[in-house]
Coordinates of C-alpha atoms in Angstrom, one line a residue:
X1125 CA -31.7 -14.1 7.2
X1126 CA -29.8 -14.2 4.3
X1127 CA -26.3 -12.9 3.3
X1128 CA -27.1 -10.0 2.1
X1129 CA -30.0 -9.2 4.4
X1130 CA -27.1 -9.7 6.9
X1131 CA -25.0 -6.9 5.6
X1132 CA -27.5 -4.7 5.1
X1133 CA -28.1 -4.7 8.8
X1134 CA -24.6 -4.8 10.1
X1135 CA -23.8 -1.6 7.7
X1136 CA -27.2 0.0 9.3
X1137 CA -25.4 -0.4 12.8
X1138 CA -22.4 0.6 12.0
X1139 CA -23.6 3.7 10.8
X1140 CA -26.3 4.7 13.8
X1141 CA -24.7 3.0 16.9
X1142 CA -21.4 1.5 17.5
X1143 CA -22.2 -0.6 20.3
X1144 CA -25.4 -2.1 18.3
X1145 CA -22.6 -2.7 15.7
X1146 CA -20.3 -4.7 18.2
X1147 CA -23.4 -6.8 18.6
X1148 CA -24.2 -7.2 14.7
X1149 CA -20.3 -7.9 14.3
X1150 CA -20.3 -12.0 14.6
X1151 CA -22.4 -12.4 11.8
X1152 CA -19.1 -11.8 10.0
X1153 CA -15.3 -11.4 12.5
X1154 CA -15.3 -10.9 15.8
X1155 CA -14.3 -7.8 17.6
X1156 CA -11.7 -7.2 19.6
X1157 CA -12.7 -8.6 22.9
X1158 CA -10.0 -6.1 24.7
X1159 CA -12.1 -3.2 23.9
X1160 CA -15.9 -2.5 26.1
X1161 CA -18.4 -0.1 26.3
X1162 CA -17.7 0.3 30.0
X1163 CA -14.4 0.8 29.4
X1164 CA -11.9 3.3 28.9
X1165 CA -9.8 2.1 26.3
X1166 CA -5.8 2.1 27.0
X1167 CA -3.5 3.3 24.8
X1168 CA -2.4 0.0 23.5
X1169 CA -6.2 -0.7 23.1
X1170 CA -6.2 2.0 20.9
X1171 CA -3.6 1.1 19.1
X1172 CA -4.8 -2.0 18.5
X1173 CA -8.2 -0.6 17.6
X1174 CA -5.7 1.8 14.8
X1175 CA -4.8 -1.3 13.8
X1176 CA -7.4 -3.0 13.4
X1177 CA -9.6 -0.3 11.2
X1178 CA -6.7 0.0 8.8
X1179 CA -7.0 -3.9 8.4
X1180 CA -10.8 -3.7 8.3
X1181 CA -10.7 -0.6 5.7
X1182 CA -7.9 -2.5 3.6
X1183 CA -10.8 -5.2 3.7
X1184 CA -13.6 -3.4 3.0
X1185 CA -12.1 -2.0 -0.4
X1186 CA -10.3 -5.4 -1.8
X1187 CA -14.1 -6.8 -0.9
X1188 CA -14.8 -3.6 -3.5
X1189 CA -12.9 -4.3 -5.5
X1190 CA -13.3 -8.2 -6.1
X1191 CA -17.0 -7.4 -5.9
X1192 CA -16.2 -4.9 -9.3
X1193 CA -14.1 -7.3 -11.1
X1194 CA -16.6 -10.1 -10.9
X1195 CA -19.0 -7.7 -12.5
X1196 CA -16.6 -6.7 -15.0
X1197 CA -15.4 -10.2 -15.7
X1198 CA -19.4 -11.5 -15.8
X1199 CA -18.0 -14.9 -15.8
X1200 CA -19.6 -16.7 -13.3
X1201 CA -21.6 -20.3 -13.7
X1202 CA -24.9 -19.2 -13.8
X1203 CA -23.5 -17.0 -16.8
X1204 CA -22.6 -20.1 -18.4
X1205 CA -25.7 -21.8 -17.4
X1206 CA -27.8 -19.1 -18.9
X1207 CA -25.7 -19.4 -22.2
X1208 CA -25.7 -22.7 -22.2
X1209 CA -29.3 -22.8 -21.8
X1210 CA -30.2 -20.4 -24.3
X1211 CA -27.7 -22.5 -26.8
X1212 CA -29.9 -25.2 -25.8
X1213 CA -33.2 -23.3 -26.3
X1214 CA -32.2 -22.2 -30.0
X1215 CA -31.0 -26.0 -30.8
X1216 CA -34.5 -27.2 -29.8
X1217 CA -36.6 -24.4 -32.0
X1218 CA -34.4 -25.5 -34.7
X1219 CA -35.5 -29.2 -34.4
X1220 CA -38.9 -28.3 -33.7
X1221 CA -38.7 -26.3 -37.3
X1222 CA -36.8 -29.3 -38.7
X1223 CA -39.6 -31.6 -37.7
X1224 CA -42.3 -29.0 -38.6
X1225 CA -40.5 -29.3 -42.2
X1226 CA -41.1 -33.4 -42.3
X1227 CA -44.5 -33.2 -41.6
X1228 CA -45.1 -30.5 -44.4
X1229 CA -42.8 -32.7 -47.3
X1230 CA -44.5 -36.0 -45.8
X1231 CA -47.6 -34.4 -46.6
X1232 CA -46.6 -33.2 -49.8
X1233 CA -45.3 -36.7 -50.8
X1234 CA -49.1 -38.5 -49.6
X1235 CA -50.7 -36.0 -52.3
X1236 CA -48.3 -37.2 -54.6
X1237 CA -49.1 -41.0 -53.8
X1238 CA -50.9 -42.7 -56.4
X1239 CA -50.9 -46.3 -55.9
X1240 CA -52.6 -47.6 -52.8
X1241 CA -48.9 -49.0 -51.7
X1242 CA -47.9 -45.6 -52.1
X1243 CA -50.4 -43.8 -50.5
X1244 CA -49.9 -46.3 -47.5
X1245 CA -46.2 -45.7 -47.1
X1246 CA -46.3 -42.0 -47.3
X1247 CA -49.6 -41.8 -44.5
X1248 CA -46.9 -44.1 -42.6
X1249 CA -44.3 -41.5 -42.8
X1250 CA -46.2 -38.3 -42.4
X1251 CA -47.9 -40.0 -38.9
X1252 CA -44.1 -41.1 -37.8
X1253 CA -43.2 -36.7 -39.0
X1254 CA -46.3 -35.6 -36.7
X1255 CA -45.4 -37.7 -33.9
X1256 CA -41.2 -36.3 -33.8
X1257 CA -43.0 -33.1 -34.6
X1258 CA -45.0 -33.4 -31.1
X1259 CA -41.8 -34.5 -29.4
X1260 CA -39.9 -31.6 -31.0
X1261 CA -42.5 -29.3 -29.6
X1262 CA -42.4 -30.4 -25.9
X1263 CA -38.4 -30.5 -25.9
X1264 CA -38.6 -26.7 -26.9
X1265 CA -41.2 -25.9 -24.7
X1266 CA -38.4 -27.2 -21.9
X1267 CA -35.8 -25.8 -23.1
X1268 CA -37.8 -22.5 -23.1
X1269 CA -38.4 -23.2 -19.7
X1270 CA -34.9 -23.9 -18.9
X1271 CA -33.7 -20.8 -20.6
X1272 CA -36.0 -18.6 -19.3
X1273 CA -35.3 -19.7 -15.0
X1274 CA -31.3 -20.2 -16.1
X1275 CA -32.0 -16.2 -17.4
X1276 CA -33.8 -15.2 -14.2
X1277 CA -31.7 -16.8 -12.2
X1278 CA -28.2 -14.5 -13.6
X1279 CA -30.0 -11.7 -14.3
X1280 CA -31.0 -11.9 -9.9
X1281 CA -27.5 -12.6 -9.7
X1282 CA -26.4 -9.8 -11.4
X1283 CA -28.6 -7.4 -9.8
X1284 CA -27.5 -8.9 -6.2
X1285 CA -24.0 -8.0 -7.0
X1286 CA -24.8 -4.7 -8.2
X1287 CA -26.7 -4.5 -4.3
X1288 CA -23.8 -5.8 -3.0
X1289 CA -21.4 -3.6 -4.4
X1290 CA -23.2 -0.4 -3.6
X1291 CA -22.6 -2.0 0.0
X1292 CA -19.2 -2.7 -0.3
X1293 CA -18.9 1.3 -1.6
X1294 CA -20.6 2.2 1.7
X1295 CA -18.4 -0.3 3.7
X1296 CA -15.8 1.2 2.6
X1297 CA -16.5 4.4 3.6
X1298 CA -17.8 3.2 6.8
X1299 CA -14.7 1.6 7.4
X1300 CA -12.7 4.7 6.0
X1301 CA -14.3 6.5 8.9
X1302 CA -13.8 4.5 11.7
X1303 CA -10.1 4.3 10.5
X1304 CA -9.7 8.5 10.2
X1305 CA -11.7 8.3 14.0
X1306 CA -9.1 5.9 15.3
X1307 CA -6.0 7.4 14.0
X1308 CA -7.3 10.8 15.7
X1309 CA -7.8 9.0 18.8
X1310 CA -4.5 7.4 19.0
X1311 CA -2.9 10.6 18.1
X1312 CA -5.1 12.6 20.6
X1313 CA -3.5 10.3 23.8
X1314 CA -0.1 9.7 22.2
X1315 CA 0.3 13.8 22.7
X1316 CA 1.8 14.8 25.8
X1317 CA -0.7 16.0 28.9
X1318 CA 0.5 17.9 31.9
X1319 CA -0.3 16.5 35.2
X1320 CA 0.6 19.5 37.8
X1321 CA 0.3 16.7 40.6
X1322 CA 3.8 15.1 39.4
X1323 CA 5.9 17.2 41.1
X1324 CA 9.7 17.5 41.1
X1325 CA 11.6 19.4 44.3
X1326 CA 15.0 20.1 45.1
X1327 CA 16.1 19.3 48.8
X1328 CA 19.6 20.2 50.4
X1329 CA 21.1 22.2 46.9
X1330 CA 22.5 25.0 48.1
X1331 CA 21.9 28.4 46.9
X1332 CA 26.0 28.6 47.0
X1333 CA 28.2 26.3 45.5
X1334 CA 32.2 26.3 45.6
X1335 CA 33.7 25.5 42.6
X1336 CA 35.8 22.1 42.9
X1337 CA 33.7 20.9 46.0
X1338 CA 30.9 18.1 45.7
X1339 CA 27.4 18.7 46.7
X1340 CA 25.3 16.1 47.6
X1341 CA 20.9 16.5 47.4
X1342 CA 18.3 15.1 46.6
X1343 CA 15.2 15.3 44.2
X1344 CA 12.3 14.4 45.7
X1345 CA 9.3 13.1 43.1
X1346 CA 5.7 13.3 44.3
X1347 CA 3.0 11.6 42.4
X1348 CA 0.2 13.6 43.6
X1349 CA -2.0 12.3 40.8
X1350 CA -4.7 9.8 41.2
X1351 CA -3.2 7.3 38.8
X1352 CA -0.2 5.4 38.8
X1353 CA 2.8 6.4 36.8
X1354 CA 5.6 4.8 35.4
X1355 CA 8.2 7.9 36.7
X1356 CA 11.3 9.5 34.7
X1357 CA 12.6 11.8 37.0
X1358 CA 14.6 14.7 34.5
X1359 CA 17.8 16.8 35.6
X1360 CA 19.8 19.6 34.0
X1361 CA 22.6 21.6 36.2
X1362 CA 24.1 24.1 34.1
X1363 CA 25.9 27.1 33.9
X1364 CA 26.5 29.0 30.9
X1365 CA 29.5 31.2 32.1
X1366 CA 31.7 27.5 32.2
X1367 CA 31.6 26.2 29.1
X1368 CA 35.2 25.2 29.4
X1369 CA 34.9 24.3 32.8
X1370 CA 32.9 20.5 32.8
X1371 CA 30.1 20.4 35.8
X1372 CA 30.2 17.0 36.6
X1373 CA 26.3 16.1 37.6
X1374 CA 25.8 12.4 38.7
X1375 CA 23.3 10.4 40.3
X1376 CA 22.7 6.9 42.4
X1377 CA 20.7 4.1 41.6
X1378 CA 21.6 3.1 45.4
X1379 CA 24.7 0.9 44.6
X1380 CA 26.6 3.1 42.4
X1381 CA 27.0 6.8 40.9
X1382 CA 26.5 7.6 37.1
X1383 CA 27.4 10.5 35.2
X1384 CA 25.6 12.5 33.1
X1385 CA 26.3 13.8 29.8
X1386 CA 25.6 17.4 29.6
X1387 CA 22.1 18.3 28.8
X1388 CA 18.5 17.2 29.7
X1389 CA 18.4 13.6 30.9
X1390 CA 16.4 11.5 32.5
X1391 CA 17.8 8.9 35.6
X1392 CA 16.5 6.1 37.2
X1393 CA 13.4 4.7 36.4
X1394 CA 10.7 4.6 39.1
X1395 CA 8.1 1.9 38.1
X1396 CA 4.4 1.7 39.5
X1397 CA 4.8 5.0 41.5
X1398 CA 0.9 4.8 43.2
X1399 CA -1.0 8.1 43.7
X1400 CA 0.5 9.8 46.7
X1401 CA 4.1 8.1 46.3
X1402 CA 7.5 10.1 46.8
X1403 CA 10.9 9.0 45.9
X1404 CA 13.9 10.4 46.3
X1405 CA 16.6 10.7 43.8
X1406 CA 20.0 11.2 45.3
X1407 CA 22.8 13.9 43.1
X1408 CA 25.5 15.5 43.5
X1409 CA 27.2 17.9 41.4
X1410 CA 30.6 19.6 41.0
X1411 CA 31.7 22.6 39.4
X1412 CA 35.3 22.1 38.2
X1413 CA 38.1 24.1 40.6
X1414 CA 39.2 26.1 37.9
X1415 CA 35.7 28.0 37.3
X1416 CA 35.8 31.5 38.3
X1417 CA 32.5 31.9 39.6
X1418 CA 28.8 32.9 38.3
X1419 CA 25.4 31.9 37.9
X1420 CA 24.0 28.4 37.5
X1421 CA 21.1 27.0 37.2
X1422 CA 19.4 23.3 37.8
X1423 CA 16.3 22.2 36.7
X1424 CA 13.8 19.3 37.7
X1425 CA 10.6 17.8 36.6
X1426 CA 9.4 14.5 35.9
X1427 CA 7.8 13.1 33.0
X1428 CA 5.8 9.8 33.2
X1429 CA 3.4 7.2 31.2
X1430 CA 0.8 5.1 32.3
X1431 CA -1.8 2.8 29.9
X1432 CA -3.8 5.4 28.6
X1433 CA -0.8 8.1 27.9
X1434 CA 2.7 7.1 26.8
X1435 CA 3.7 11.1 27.1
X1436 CA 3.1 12.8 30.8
X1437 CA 5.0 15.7 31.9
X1438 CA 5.3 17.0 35.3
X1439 CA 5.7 20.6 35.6
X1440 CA 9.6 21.9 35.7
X1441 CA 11.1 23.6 38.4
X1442 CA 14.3 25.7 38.2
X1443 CA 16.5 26.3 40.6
X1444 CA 19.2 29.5 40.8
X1445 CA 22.5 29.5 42.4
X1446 CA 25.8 30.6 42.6
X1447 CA 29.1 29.5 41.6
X1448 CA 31.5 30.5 44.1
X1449 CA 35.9 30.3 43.0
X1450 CA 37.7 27.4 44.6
X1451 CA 38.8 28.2 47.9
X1452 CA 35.5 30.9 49.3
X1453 CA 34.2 30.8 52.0
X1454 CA 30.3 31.2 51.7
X1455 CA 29.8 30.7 55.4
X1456 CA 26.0 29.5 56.2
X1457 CA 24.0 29.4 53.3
X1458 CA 20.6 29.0 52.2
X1459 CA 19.2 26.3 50.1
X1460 CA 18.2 27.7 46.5
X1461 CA 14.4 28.4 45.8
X1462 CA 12.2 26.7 43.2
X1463 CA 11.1 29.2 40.9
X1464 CA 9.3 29.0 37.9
X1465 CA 11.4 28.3 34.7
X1466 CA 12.0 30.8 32.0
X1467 CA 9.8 29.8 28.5
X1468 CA 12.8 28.1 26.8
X1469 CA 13.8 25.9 30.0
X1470 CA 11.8 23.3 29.4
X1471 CA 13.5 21.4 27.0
X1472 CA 12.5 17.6 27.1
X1473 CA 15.3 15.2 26.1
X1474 CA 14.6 14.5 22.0
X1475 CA 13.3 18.6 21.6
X1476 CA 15.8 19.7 20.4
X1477 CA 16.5 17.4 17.4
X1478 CA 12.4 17.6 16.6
X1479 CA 11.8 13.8 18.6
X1480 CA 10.2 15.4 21.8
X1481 CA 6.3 14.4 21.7
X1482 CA 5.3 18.5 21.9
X1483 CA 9.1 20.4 20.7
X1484 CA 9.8 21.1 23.8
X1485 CA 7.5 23.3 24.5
X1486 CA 5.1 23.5 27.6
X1487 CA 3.0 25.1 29.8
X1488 CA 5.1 26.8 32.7
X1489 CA 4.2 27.1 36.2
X1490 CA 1.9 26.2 38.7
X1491 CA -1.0 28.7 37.3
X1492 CA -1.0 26.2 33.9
X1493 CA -4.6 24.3 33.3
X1494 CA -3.9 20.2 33.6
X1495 CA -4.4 18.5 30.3
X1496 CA -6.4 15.3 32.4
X1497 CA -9.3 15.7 34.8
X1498 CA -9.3 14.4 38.2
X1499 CA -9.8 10.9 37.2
X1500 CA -6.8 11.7 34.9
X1501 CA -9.5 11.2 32.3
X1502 CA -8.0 13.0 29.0
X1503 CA -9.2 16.3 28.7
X1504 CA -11.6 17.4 25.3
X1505 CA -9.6 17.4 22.1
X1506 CA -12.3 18.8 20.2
X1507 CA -12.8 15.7 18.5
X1508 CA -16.2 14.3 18.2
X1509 CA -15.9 10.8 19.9
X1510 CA -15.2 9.7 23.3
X1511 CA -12.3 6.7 22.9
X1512 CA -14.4 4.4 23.9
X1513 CA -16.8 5.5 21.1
X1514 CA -13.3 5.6 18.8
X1515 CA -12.7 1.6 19.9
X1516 CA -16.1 0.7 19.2
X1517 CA -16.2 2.1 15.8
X1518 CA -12.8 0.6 15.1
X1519 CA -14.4 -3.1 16.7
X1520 CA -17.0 -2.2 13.9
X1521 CA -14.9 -1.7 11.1
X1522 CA -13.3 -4.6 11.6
X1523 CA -16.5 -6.8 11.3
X1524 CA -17.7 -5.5 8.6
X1525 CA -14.1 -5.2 6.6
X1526 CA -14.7 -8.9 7.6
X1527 CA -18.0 -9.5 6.1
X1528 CA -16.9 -7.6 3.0
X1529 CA -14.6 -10.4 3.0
X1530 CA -16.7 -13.3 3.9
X1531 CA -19.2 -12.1 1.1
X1532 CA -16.6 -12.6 -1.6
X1533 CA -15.0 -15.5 -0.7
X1534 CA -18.8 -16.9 0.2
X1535 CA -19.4 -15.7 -3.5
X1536 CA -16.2 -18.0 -4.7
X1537 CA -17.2 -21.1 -3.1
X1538 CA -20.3 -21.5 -4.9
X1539 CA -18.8 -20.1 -8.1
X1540 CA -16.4 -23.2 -7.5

């Protein structure tokens, strides 16, 4: 099969079936061998398949465009072949004319003849005319010859570029595709999901808190999900009525305690948590002595990433207490109730500057829809590909961008 037999196939897969084109693709680059039919693709597969189409597009169209300017140009060797041929060609009818001319004046100087010495001399050089004339005849008969397949042979050429630039116009747009495809697919998991299974509860915070004692509880994370998460447990304890009154929060990481700075944070890391884990994340909290008393408020959830989406977010959990003044005595007290968090509550670190993956703002409560099946599968995003269809057309992309490529350069060599 030639060349551009071999393009006209791989762009025929690429257009009706990925998978066909993954096949098709070592004629020209290989695909990337992270990225399977079988397979969902993770999110650094994705990126790489991103990646990998904007090469294969950035391909495609300098292959376009090299293709154009050697049309443009129309300077290759079998242009100058051709020319030189032709050159050749016009050269030879001129000597066959010039010999043509010899005969005619050596005949013309035989009927002049009048002596038999003369006569002899001039039939001498009229049979030495008629043979160059023969000789000038069969040379421009070659170089007819010549001309005409050196002709044939640029004039094929020139029409084969022409083919394979109409190609390289559909590569490109083939490979524009697969590039818009992958970009949506990448964007589609980089957005935040909600898995309701990642669950975030308070144990042992009072629903009572005396201002300028420490309270000691926990957080207890739950990955009820059926994948394994990479867990950033997030705390906020707040209370608006002590603004000038610091609450110091802080946490352990089992050796020692850290402090928060006021706001959203997230503390210590839980790597690998399997479906069904818990882990607890020890607090405590003070309200400063000096606080008069009022409401407060803590709130909990978890957010999370695994290899298909860098952005998981548990669902949040507020808690409401009360700030008791220094000195009360509360007596026996309850521990606070989760409740569901007011719409602005929900304020993942980075939100407020415009840096959170979704502003900030999510679903609220248990009654929300997941964003992931139960195989914490993405859920539709109304796009028209599956991922794995996404990666596929990417792998494609890249081939052909490749054999865009390959044809040019292939097209160089035997121009050098």
């Amino acid at each position: 099969m030639n060349l551009r037999r071999v393009l006209a196939v791989t762009v025929a897969a690429a257009v009706t079936t990925p998978a066909a084109f993954a096949v098709a693709a070592p004629a020209f680059a290989s695909a990337p061998s992270v990225i399977r039919a079988a397979e969902r693709p993770t999110y650094e597969q994705l990126k790489q398949a991103s990646a990998d189409a904007e090469k294969a597009y950035d391909q495609a169209v300098t292959a376009k465009d090299d293709l154009y300017d050697a049309l443009e140009a129309d300077n290759s060797p079998l242009k100058l072949a051709k020319d030189t041929a032709e050159q050749a060609a016009e050269d030879a009818a001129d000597a066959r004319n010039a010999a043509e001319q010899k005969v005619t004046d050596a005949k013309d100087a035989l009927d002049r003849a009048e002596t038999d010495a003369d006569k002899a001399e001039a039939q001498k050089a009229l049979d030495a005319a008629e043979d160059a004339l023969v000789k000038a005849e069969e040379a421009k008969t070659k170089a007819d010859e010549a001309a005409k397949a050196a002709s044939d042979a640029y004039y094929d050429e020139r029409v084969a570029m022409v083919r394979d630039y109409e190609k390289a116009k559909k590569a490109v747009t083939t490979a524009e595709t697969a590039l818009k495809e992958a970009e949506a697919a990448l964007k589609a998991a980089g957005e935040s999901v909600r898995e309701n299974g990642l669950t975030s509860l308070a144990h042992g915070l009072p629903s009572k808190v005396v201002a300028g004692t420490e309270v000691d509880f926990t957080v207890r994370i739950t990955n009820g999900t059926e994948r394994t998460l990479h867990v950033d447990p997030l705390v906020l304890v707040s209370a608006q009525a002590y603004k000038d009154s610091p609450v110091t929060v802080q946490w352990s990481d089992g050796s020692a305690w850290h402090t928060l700075d006021s706001g959203t944070q997230h503390v210590n890391r839980i790597e690998s948590m399997k479906p069904g884990a818990t882990s607890d994340v020890r607090l405590r909290v003070e309200f400063d002595a000096k606080s008069k008393g009022g409401d407060a408020l803590a709130l909990f959830a978890a957010d999370a990433s695994d290899e298909y989406n860098p952005s998981i977010h548990g669902p949040m959990k507020r808690y409401d207490f009360e700030v008791l003044p220094a000195g009360s005595k509360p007596g026996d007290v309850e521990d606070a109730e989760p409740s569901t968090p007011d719409a602005d509550d929900d304020q993942r670190p980075g939100a407020e500057d415009g840096k959170g993956e979704d502003n900030g703002k999510q679903p609220q409560g248990d009654a929300s829809e997941p964003a992931t099946d139960a195989e914490g599968n993405l859920a539709s995003t109304g796009a028209s590909s599956s991922p794995t269809q996404i990666a596929l057309a990417a792998a494609g992309a890249v081939a052909l961008g490749g054999g865009a490529v390959y044809l040019v350069r292939r097209r160089r060599t035997l121009a050098g």
